[in-house]
């Protein structure tokens, strides 16, 4: 999390470091607050439950909030598991060993020394991705080093840092200059003076203590404790909260639910600095995320709307502006700012729809039946009179499924929505029948737990099952990506 004060700098995009969000696993947000979640190197873990048609297959478990690959963070603990003192001590030691080598105070101290150096002595190691002081040069003499690092470069860390590429943990996709300039101009024209950027990793060595916090957006965890939390609180509440906006670019593989909970906590922090007369006001937010998460985001934030602007990235092969059809970038901006106040660039083909009172893409035509510009992906959508809504141009109405879908879809395939009642307008966690389902499942869980305690699996068999499971999950994710972008 970085804060930009009195100037609008480069906004970065952190890529797909998500959660175990595959089908059949849900995050449990209503855990007992009296029982704090165990800690992994990335802060408090999240509670998950495996479900299958409304039945929890196993006990609920804690896993890392930031990594969806066990190779990157192998934390796993059953919800009701009791650990010995020795295991707890070993876990604490492991968590400490995984923290950055330099504290925030040390980073600030090094930064102040660095900017005082003559230009000829300011160097940056590309191998270690680190600003170098004169005493460090001997250790890095065989590494590629950038010299004459200017103050302008220090204000644009993305020009020095190489983007991380591990898609399952902390891959970083950087906004293209086109999108950067649009966002900076937009925020400036709307009158914002301070920007809270959520999703700017590895920037600790480039900012002072009052402008950067090491933060996990999936669990609202400040790694430097209360001092860092107070830095964020002070920034949000400065000038009674006026002139500040939050720009969030979360990993696209992350679950919407924990992100929404975190953002609501930041909103509550901002509101603490307001008087009761302004209690109805909202913290202005720009949440950058793929368009197919619109229903989930608006479920948590009904005041949000999705802009038609296509966000593109320099170092991503698919998320590029200027492509046509299904190859267009699916990334959009969700905001609680009225869309009629946001002007999209006319030179890129965006136009103002007087009926919708917002700017839309060129191919997004107003549907007189829906009374809205209905396209989400930049293509012209077609109205289906049987479904009573507009659908993607590649979809056709299926008389068996009684809704529109791709021509080669499986009519007997699994349905999205609630695992308990099968309805598509909500998930299991908000199902009105969940209390009845829990009573039935409690006895089933106990019985399965007794059986699992008696069973002993051979290592080779376990490895074979794990390989099969990983292969199936990979194929399922590929099918889902194809379906969402079709």
Coordinates of C-alpha atoms in Angstrom, one line a residue:
X1 CA 0.0 0.0 0.0
X2 CA 1.5 3.3 -1.0
X3 CA 0.2 6.8 -0.5
X4 CA 0.7 9.6 -3.0
X5 CA 0.7 13.1 -1.5
X6 CA 0.0 16.3 -3.5
X7 CA 1.0 14.6 -6.7
X8 CA -0.4 11.8 -8.8
X9 CA 2.5 9.4 -9.6
X10 CA 2.6 6.1 -11.6
X11 CA 0.0 3.6 -10.5
X12 CA 1.1 0.0 -10.6
X13 CA -0.7 -3.3 -11.2
X14 CA 0.0 -6.4 -9.2
X15 CA -1.0 -9.5 -11.0
X16 CA -2.4 -12.8 -10.3
X17 CA -1.5 -13.6 -6.7
X18 CA -4.8 -15.1 -5.6
X19 CA -6.4 -17.6 -3.4
X20 CA -7.5 -21.2 -3.7
X21 CA -10.6 -20.0 -5.5
X22 CA -11.3 -23.2 -7.5
X23 CA -14.7 -24.7 -7.6
X24 CA -15.8 -26.4 -4.5
X25 CA -13.9 -24.2 -2.0
X26 CA -15.3 -21.1 -0.4
X27 CA -13.8 -18.7 2.0
X28 CA -15.6 -18.5 5.4
X29 CA -15.9 -14.8 6.5
X30 CA -18.1 -15.3 9.5
X31 CA -15.6 -17.1 11.8
X32 CA -15.6 -16.5 15.5
X33 CA -13.8 -13.2 16.2
X34 CA -12.9 -14.5 19.6
X35 CA -10.7 -17.1 17.9
X36 CA -8.0 -15.2 15.9
X37 CA -6.8 -16.9 12.7
X38 CA -3.3 -18.5 12.9
X39 CA -0.5 -16.6 11.2
X40 CA 1.6 -17.6 8.2
X41 CA 4.4 -15.5 6.7
X42 CA 1.8 -13.3 5.0
X43 CA -0.2 -12.5 8.1
X44 CA -3.5 -13.9 9.4
X45 CA -4.7 -16.9 7.3
X46 CA -8.2 -17.3 5.9
X47 CA -10.7 -20.0 6.8
X48 CA -11.9 -22.2 3.9
X49 CA -14.5 -24.9 3.5
X50 CA -14.8 -27.5 0.8
X51 CA -18.4 -27.9 -0.3
X52 CA -20.2 -30.2 -2.7
X53 CA -23.8 -29.6 -3.4
X54 CA -24.3 -28.1 0.0
X55 CA -22.3 -30.7 2.0
X56 CA -19.0 -29.8 3.5
X57 CA -16.7 -32.7 2.5
X58 CA -14.2 -32.3 5.3
X59 CA -13.4 -30.1 8.3
X60 CA -12.9 -26.5 7.6
X61 CA -9.2 -25.4 7.3
X62 CA -7.0 -22.4 7.5
X63 CA -4.7 -21.6 4.5
X64 CA -2.6 -18.6 3.2
X65 CA -4.6 -15.6 2.2
X66 CA -2.0 -14.5 -0.4
X67 CA -0.8 -17.7 -2.2
X68 CA -2.9 -20.2 -4.0
X69 CA 0.0 -22.6 -4.6
X70 CA 1.2 -24.7 -1.7
X71 CA 4.7 -24.6 -3.0
X72 CA 4.8 -20.8 -2.3
X73 CA 3.2 -21.0 1.1
X74 CA 2.5 -24.5 2.5
X75 CA 0.5 -23.3 5.5
X76 CA -2.4 -25.7 6.3
X77 CA -4.2 -26.2 9.6
X78 CA -7.6 -27.7 10.4
X79 CA -9.9 -25.3 12.2
X80 CA -10.2 -27.5 15.3
X81 CA -6.6 -28.7 15.3
X82 CA -4.6 -28.2 18.5
X83 CA -0.9 -27.5 18.1
X84 CA 1.9 -28.2 20.6
X85 CA 4.0 -25.5 22.0
X86 CA 7.0 -26.8 20.0
X87 CA 5.1 -26.6 16.7
X88 CA 3.9 -23.1 17.5
X89 CA 7.4 -21.9 18.3
X90 CA 8.7 -23.5 15.1
X91 CA 6.0 -21.8 13.1
X92 CA 6.8 -18.4 14.6
X93 CA 10.5 -18.8 13.8
X94 CA 9.6 -19.8 10.2
X95 CA 7.4 -16.7 9.8
X96 CA 10.1 -14.4 11.1
X97 CA 12.7 -16.0 8.7
X98 CA 10.4 -15.2 5.7
X99 CA 10.1 -11.5 6.4
X100 CA 12.0 -9.0 4.3
X101 CA 15.7 -8.6 5.2
X102 CA 15.3 -4.9 5.9
X103 CA 12.8 -3.3 8.2
X104 CA 10.8 -0.2 7.2
X105 CA 13.0 1.9 9.4
X106 CA 16.2 0.5 7.8
X107 CA 14.7 1.1 4.3
X108 CA 14.0 4.7 5.1
X109 CA 17.5 5.2 6.6
X110 CA 19.1 3.8 3.4
X111 CA 16.8 5.9 1.2
X112 CA 17.8 9.1 2.9
X113 CA 21.5 8.2 2.5
X114 CA 21.0 7.3 -1.1
X115 CA 19.4 10.6 -2.2
X116 CA 22.2 12.5 -0.6
X117 CA 24.8 10.8 -2.8
X118 CA 26.2 12.5 -5.9
X119 CA 24.5 11.4 -9.1
X120 CA 27.5 9.4 -10.1
X121 CA 27.4 7.3 -6.9
X122 CA 23.6 6.4 -7.1
X123 CA 23.4 2.9 -8.4
X124 CA 20.8 0.2 -8.6
X125 CA 21.5 -3.6 -8.7
X126 CA 19.2 -5.2 -11.3
X127 CA 19.9 -8.7 -10.0
X128 CA 19.0 -8.0 -6.4
X129 CA 16.5 -5.2 -7.3
X130 CA 18.1 -3.0 -4.6
X131 CA 19.4 0.5 -4.2
X132 CA 23.1 0.4 -3.5
X133 CA 25.1 2.5 -1.0
X134 CA 28.9 2.8 -1.5
X135 CA 29.5 0.1 1.1
X136 CA 27.3 -2.4 -0.8
X137 CA 29.2 -2.1 -4.2
X138 CA 31.8 -4.8 -3.4
X139 CA 29.0 -7.4 -2.8
X140 CA 27.4 -6.6 -6.2
X141 CA 30.5 -6.1 -8.4
X142 CA 29.5 -9.1 -10.6
X143 CA 25.9 -8.1 -11.0
X144 CA 24.4 -5.8 -13.7
X145 CA 24.1 -2.4 -12.2
X146 CA 22.3 0.8 -13.3
X147 CA 24.2 4.0 -12.6
X148 CA 23.3 7.6 -12.3
X149 CA 19.9 7.0 -10.8
X150 CA 18.0 10.2 -10.9
X151 CA 15.3 11.6 -8.5
X152 CA 12.8 11.2 -11.4
X153 CA 13.6 7.5 -11.6
X154 CA 13.2 7.1 -7.9
X155 CA 9.7 8.6 -8.2
X156 CA 8.9 5.9 -10.8
X157 CA 10.0 2.6 -9.2
X158 CA 8.5 0.5 -12.0
X159 CA 11.1 1.9 -14.3
X160 CA 13.8 0.3 -12.2
X161 CA 12.2 -2.8 -10.8
X162 CA 11.7 -5.9 -12.9
X163 CA 8.1 -7.1 -12.7
X164 CA 7.7 -10.4 -10.8
X165 CA 6.5 -13.2 -13.0
X166 CA 5.1 -16.0 -10.7
X167 CA 1.4 -15.9 -11.6
X168 CA 0.3 -17.9 -8.6
X169 CA 1.9 -15.6 -6.0
X170 CA 3.0 -12.1 -6.9
X171 CA 3.1 -11.6 -10.7
X172 CA 3.0 -7.9 -11.5
X173 CA 1.4 -6.5 -14.6
X174 CA 2.2 -2.8 -15.1
X175 CA -0.3 -0.4 -16.6
X176 CA 0.5 0.7 -20.1
X177 CA 1.4 4.4 -20.4
X178 CA -2.0 4.9 -22.1
X179 CA -3.9 3.7 -19.0
X180 CA -1.5 5.4 -16.6
X181 CA -2.0 8.8 -18.2
X182 CA -5.8 8.3 -18.3
X183 CA -6.0 7.5 -14.6
X184 CA -3.7 10.3 -13.6
X185 CA -5.6 12.9 -15.6
X186 CA -8.9 11.5 -14.4
X187 CA -8.0 11.7 -10.7
X188 CA -6.5 15.2 -11.2
X189 CA -9.6 16.5 -13.1
X190 CA -11.9 15.2 -10.4
X191 CA -10.0 17.3 -7.8
X192 CA -8.2 14.6 -5.8
X193 CA -5.0 15.6 -4.1
X194 CA -4.1 12.3 -2.3
X195 CA -4.2 8.8 -3.6
X196 CA -4.1 5.6 -1.6
X197 CA -2.7 3.0 -3.9
X198 CA -3.6 -0.5 -2.8
X199 CA -1.4 -3.0 -4.7
X200 CA 2.1 -1.6 -5.0
X201 CA 4.5 -4.3 -3.8
X202 CA 8.2 -4.1 -3.2
X203 CA 8.2 -0.4 -3.0
X204 CA 9.4 -0.2 0.6
X205 CA 12.9 1.1 -0.3
X206 CA 11.5 4.0 -2.4
X207 CA 9.2 5.7 0.1
X208 CA 9.4 7.4 3.5
X209 CA 7.5 6.0 6.5
X210 CA 4.5 8.3 6.1
X211 CA 4.0 7.3 2.5
X212 CA 4.2 3.5 2.4
X213 CA 2.9 0.6 4.4
X214 CA 3.7 -3.1 3.9
X215 CA 0.2 -4.5 3.7
X216 CA -1.8 -7.6 2.7
X217 CA -5.1 -6.5 1.1
X218 CA -6.7 -10.0 1.5
X219 CA -6.7 -9.9 5.3
X220 CA -6.2 -6.1 6.2
X221 CA -2.9 -7.0 7.8
X222 CA -0.2 -4.3 8.4
X223 CA 3.1 -6.1 8.7
X224 CA 4.6 -3.3 10.8
X225 CA 1.8 -3.3 13.3
X226 CA -0.1 -0.4 14.8
X227 CA 2.5 2.2 13.7
X228 CA 1.8 1.4 10.1
X229 CA -1.9 1.3 10.7
X230 CA -1.8 4.8 12.2
X231 CA 0.1 6.0 9.1
X232 CA -2.7 4.8 6.9
X233 CA -5.4 6.2 9.2
X234 CA -3.7 9.6 9.3
X235 CA -3.4 9.7 5.5
X236 CA -7.1 8.8 5.0
X237 CA -8.4 11.3 7.6
X238 CA -6.2 14.3 6.6
X239 CA -8.3 17.4 5.9
X240 CA -11.3 15.5 7.3
X241 CA -11.0 12.9 4.6
X242 CA -11.5 15.4 1.7
X243 CA -9.5 15.2 -1.5
X244 CA -8.5 11.5 -1.0
X245 CA -9.3 8.6 -3.4
X246 CA -8.4 4.9 -3.2
X247 CA -7.1 3.1 -6.3
X248 CA -7.0 -0.7 -5.9
X249 CA -5.6 -3.1 -8.5
X250 CA -5.8 -6.5 -6.8
X251 CA -4.6 -9.8 -8.2
X252 CA -7.2 -11.1 -10.6
X253 CA -7.0 -14.6 -9.1
X254 CA -8.1 -13.3 -5.7
X255 CA -11.5 -13.9 -4.2
X256 CA -13.8 -10.9 -4.2
X257 CA -15.2 -11.6 -0.7
X258 CA -12.1 -11.0 1.4
X259 CA -11.1 -8.0 -0.8
X260 CA -14.6 -6.5 -0.2
X261 CA -14.2 -7.0 3.6
X262 CA -10.8 -5.4 3.6
X263 CA -12.0 -2.4 1.5
X264 CA -15.0 -1.9 3.9
X265 CA -12.5 -1.7 6.8
X266 CA -10.5 1.0 4.9
X267 CA -13.8 2.8 4.2
X268 CA -14.7 2.6 8.0
X269 CA -11.2 4.0 8.8
X270 CA -11.8 6.9 6.5
X271 CA -15.3 7.6 8.0
X272 CA -13.9 7.9 11.5
X273 CA -12.5 11.3 10.5
X274 CA -15.9 12.6 9.4
X275 CA -18.6 14.2 11.4
X276 CA -22.0 12.6 11.7
X277 CA -23.4 15.1 9.2
X278 CA -21.3 13.5 6.5
X279 CA -21.9 9.9 7.5
X280 CA -23.7 9.2 4.2
X281 CA -20.6 10.1 2.2
X282 CA -18.4 7.4 0.7
X283 CA -14.7 7.1 0.3
X284 CA -14.1 7.5 -3.5
X285 CA -12.8 4.2 -4.9
X286 CA -11.5 3.0 -8.2
X287 CA -11.3 -0.9 -8.2
X288 CA -9.6 -2.3 -11.3
X289 CA -10.8 -5.8 -12.0
X290 CA -12.1 -8.0 -14.9
X291 CA -15.7 -7.3 -16.1
X292 CA -17.0 -10.8 -15.3
X293 CA -16.7 -10.0 -11.6
X294 CA -19.3 -7.2 -11.9
X295 CA -22.1 -9.1 -10.2
X296 CA -19.9 -10.1 -7.2
X297 CA -18.5 -6.7 -6.7
X298 CA -21.9 -5.0 -6.9
X299 CA -23.3 -7.5 -4.5
X300 CA -20.9 -6.1 -1.8
X301 CA -21.0 -2.5 -3.1
X302 CA -24.4 -1.7 -4.6
X303 CA -23.3 1.9 -5.2
X304 CA -20.5 0.8 -7.6
X305 CA -20.8 0.9 -11.4
X306 CA -18.5 -0.5 -14.1
X307 CA -16.9 1.9 -16.6
X308 CA -16.5 0.9 -20.2
X309 CA -12.9 2.0 -20.2
X310 CA -10.5 -0.9 -21.1
X311 CA -7.4 -1.0 -18.9
X312 CA -4.4 -2.5 -20.6
X313 CA -1.0 -3.6 -19.4
X314 CA 2.5 -3.4 -20.9
X315 CA 3.8 -6.8 -19.9
X316 CA 0.7 -8.9 -20.4
X317 CA 0.1 -10.8 -23.7
X318 CA -3.7 -10.7 -23.5
X319 CA -4.7 -7.5 -21.7
X320 CA -3.9 -5.1 -24.6
X321 CA -5.9 -2.2 -25.9
X322 CA -6.7 -1.9 -29.6
X323 CA -7.5 -5.6 -30.2
X324 CA -10.9 -6.6 -31.4
X325 CA -13.5 -9.2 -30.7
X326 CA -12.8 -11.7 -27.8
X327 CA -9.1 -10.5 -27.7
X328 CA -9.9 -7.2 -26.1
X329 CA -8.8 -6.5 -22.6
X330 CA -11.4 -7.7 -20.0
X331 CA -10.1 -5.4 -17.3
X332 CA -12.4 -2.5 -16.3
X333 CA -12.8 0.1 -13.5
X334 CA -15.4 -0.2 -10.8
X335 CA -16.2 3.0 -9.0
X336 CA -18.7 4.7 -6.7
X337 CA -18.2 8.0 -8.5
X338 CA -21.2 8.9 -10.7
X339 CA -20.3 7.8 -14.3
X340 CA -21.6 11.0 -15.8
X341 CA -18.7 12.8 -14.1
X342 CA -16.1 10.5 -15.8
X343 CA -15.1 11.5 -19.3
X344 CA -13.6 8.7 -21.4
X345 CA -11.2 9.6 -24.2
X346 CA -13.2 10.4 -27.4
X347 CA -10.1 9.9 -29.6
X348 CA -10.2 6.2 -28.6
X349 CA -13.8 5.8 -29.8
X350 CA -15.7 6.3 -26.5
X351 CA -18.9 8.2 -26.8
X352 CA -21.5 9.7 -24.4
X353 CA -24.9 8.0 -24.3
X354 CA -27.5 10.6 -23.3
X355 CA -30.0 7.9 -22.3
X356 CA -27.6 6.1 -19.9
X357 CA -25.8 9.4 -18.9
X358 CA -22.4 7.8 -19.2
X359 CA -19.5 7.2 -21.7
X360 CA -19.5 3.9 -23.5
X361 CA -17.4 2.1 -26.0
X362 CA -18.1 2.5 -29.7
X363 CA -19.7 -0.9 -30.2
X364 CA -21.8 -0.7 -27.0
X365 CA -25.1 0.1 -28.5
X366 CA -28.2 1.2 -26.5
X367 CA -30.8 -1.5 -26.3
X368 CA -34.3 -0.1 -26.3
X369 CA -35.7 -3.3 -24.7
X370 CA -33.2 -3.3 -21.8
X371 CA -33.1 0.5 -21.7
X372 CA -29.3 0.4 -21.3
X373 CA -26.0 0.1 -23.1
X374 CA -25.6 -3.6 -22.2
X375 CA -22.3 -4.7 -23.6
X376 CA -19.6 -5.6 -21.1
X377 CA -16.7 -6.8 -23.3
X378 CA -16.5 -4.1 -26.0
X379 CA -18.5 -6.1 -28.6
X380 CA -22.1 -5.4 -29.7
X381 CA -24.4 -7.7 -27.8
X382 CA -27.7 -9.0 -29.0
X383 CA -31.1 -9.0 -27.3
X384 CA -32.6 -12.4 -26.5
X385 CA -36.4 -12.0 -26.1
X386 CA -36.7 -15.4 -24.4
X387 CA -34.1 -14.5 -21.8
X388 CA -35.3 -10.9 -21.7
X389 CA -31.8 -9.5 -21.7
X390 CA -28.9 -8.9 -24.0
X391 CA -26.2 -11.6 -24.4
X392 CA -22.8 -12.0 -26.0
X393 CA -22.8 -12.3 -29.8
X394 CA -21.3 -15.7 -29.7
X395 CA -24.2 -17.1 -27.6
X396 CA -27.4 -18.7 -28.8
X397 CA -30.6 -19.6 -26.9
X398 CA -30.6 -23.2 -25.7
X399 CA -34.2 -24.7 -25.5
X400 CA -32.9 -27.5 -23.2
X401 CA -31.2 -25.2 -20.7
X402 CA -33.8 -22.4 -21.2
X403 CA -31.1 -19.7 -21.4
X404 CA -28.4 -18.5 -23.8
X405 CA -25.0 -20.1 -23.9
X406 CA -22.2 -21.0 -26.3
X407 CA -23.2 -23.3 -29.1
X408 CA -21.0 -26.2 -27.9
X409 CA -21.9 -25.9 -24.3
X410 CA -22.8 -29.0 -22.2
X411 CA -26.5 -29.0 -21.2
X412 CA -25.7 -31.3 -18.4
X413 CA -22.7 -29.5 -17.1
X414 CA -22.3 -28.1 -13.6
X415 CA -24.2 -24.9 -12.8
X416 CA -22.9 -21.8 -11.1
X417 CA -24.6 -20.3 -8.1
X418 CA -25.6 -21.8 -4.7
X419 CA -24.4 -25.3 -3.8
X420 CA -27.4 -25.7 -1.4
X421 CA -30.5 -24.7 -3.4
X422 CA -29.1 -24.4 -6.9
X423 CA -30.3 -20.8 -7.4
X424 CA -28.0 -18.6 -9.5
X425 CA -28.6 -15.2 -7.8
X426 CA -26.6 -16.0 -4.6
X427 CA -23.9 -18.2 -3.2
X428 CA -24.0 -20.8 -0.5
X429 CA -22.7 -18.4 2.2
X430 CA -25.9 -16.2 1.8
X431 CA -28.4 -18.9 1.1
X432 CA -31.6 -18.7 3.3
X433 CA -31.5 -22.5 3.7
X434 CA -28.0 -22.6 5.1
X435 CA -29.1 -23.2 8.7
X436 CA -31.0 -26.3 7.8
X437 CA -28.0 -27.5 5.7
X438 CA -25.6 -27.0 8.6
X439 CA -27.6 -29.2 10.9
X440 CA -27.6 -32.0 8.4
X441 CA -24.0 -31.6 7.5
X442 CA -22.7 -31.6 11.2
X443 CA -23.5 -35.2 11.7
X444 CA -22.0 -36.1 8.3
X445 CA -18.8 -34.3 9.1
X446 CA -18.4 -36.1 12.5
X447 CA -18.9 -39.4 10.9
X448 CA -16.4 -38.7 8.1
X449 CA -13.9 -37.3 10.6
X450 CA -14.0 -40.6 12.6
X451 CA -13.4 -42.6 9.4
X452 CA -10.6 -40.3 8.2
X453 CA -8.8 -40.7 11.5
X454 CA -8.7 -44.5 11.1
X455 CA -7.5 -44.4 7.5
X456 CA -3.8 -44.5 6.6
X457 CA -2.9 -43.7 3.0
X458 CA 0.4 -44.9 1.4
X459 CA 2.6 -42.1 0.3
X460 CA 2.8 -43.2 -3.4
X461 CA -1.0 -43.4 -3.6
X462 CA -1.4 -40.0 -2.0
X463 CA 1.0 -38.5 -4.5
X464 CA -0.8 -40.1 -7.4
X465 CA -4.2 -38.7 -6.2
X466 CA -2.6 -35.2 -5.7
X467 CA -1.3 -35.3 -9.3
X468 CA -4.7 -36.2 -10.7
X469 CA -6.4 -33.5 -8.6
X470 CA -3.9 -30.8 -9.8
X471 CA -4.4 -31.9 -13.4
X472 CA -8.2 -31.7 -13.1
X473 CA -8.0 -28.2 -11.4
X474 CA -5.8 -26.9 -14.2
X475 CA -8.1 -28.1 -16.9
X476 CA -11.1 -26.7 -15.0
X477 CA -9.4 -23.2 -14.8
X478 CA -8.6 -23.3 -18.5
X479 CA -12.3 -24.1 -19.4
X480 CA -13.5 -21.4 -17.0
X481 CA -11.2 -18.8 -18.6
X482 CA -12.3 -19.8 -22.1
X483 CA -16.0 -19.6 -21.1
X484 CA -15.7 -16.1 -19.4
X485 CA -13.9 -14.5 -22.3
X486 CA -16.1 -16.1 -25.0

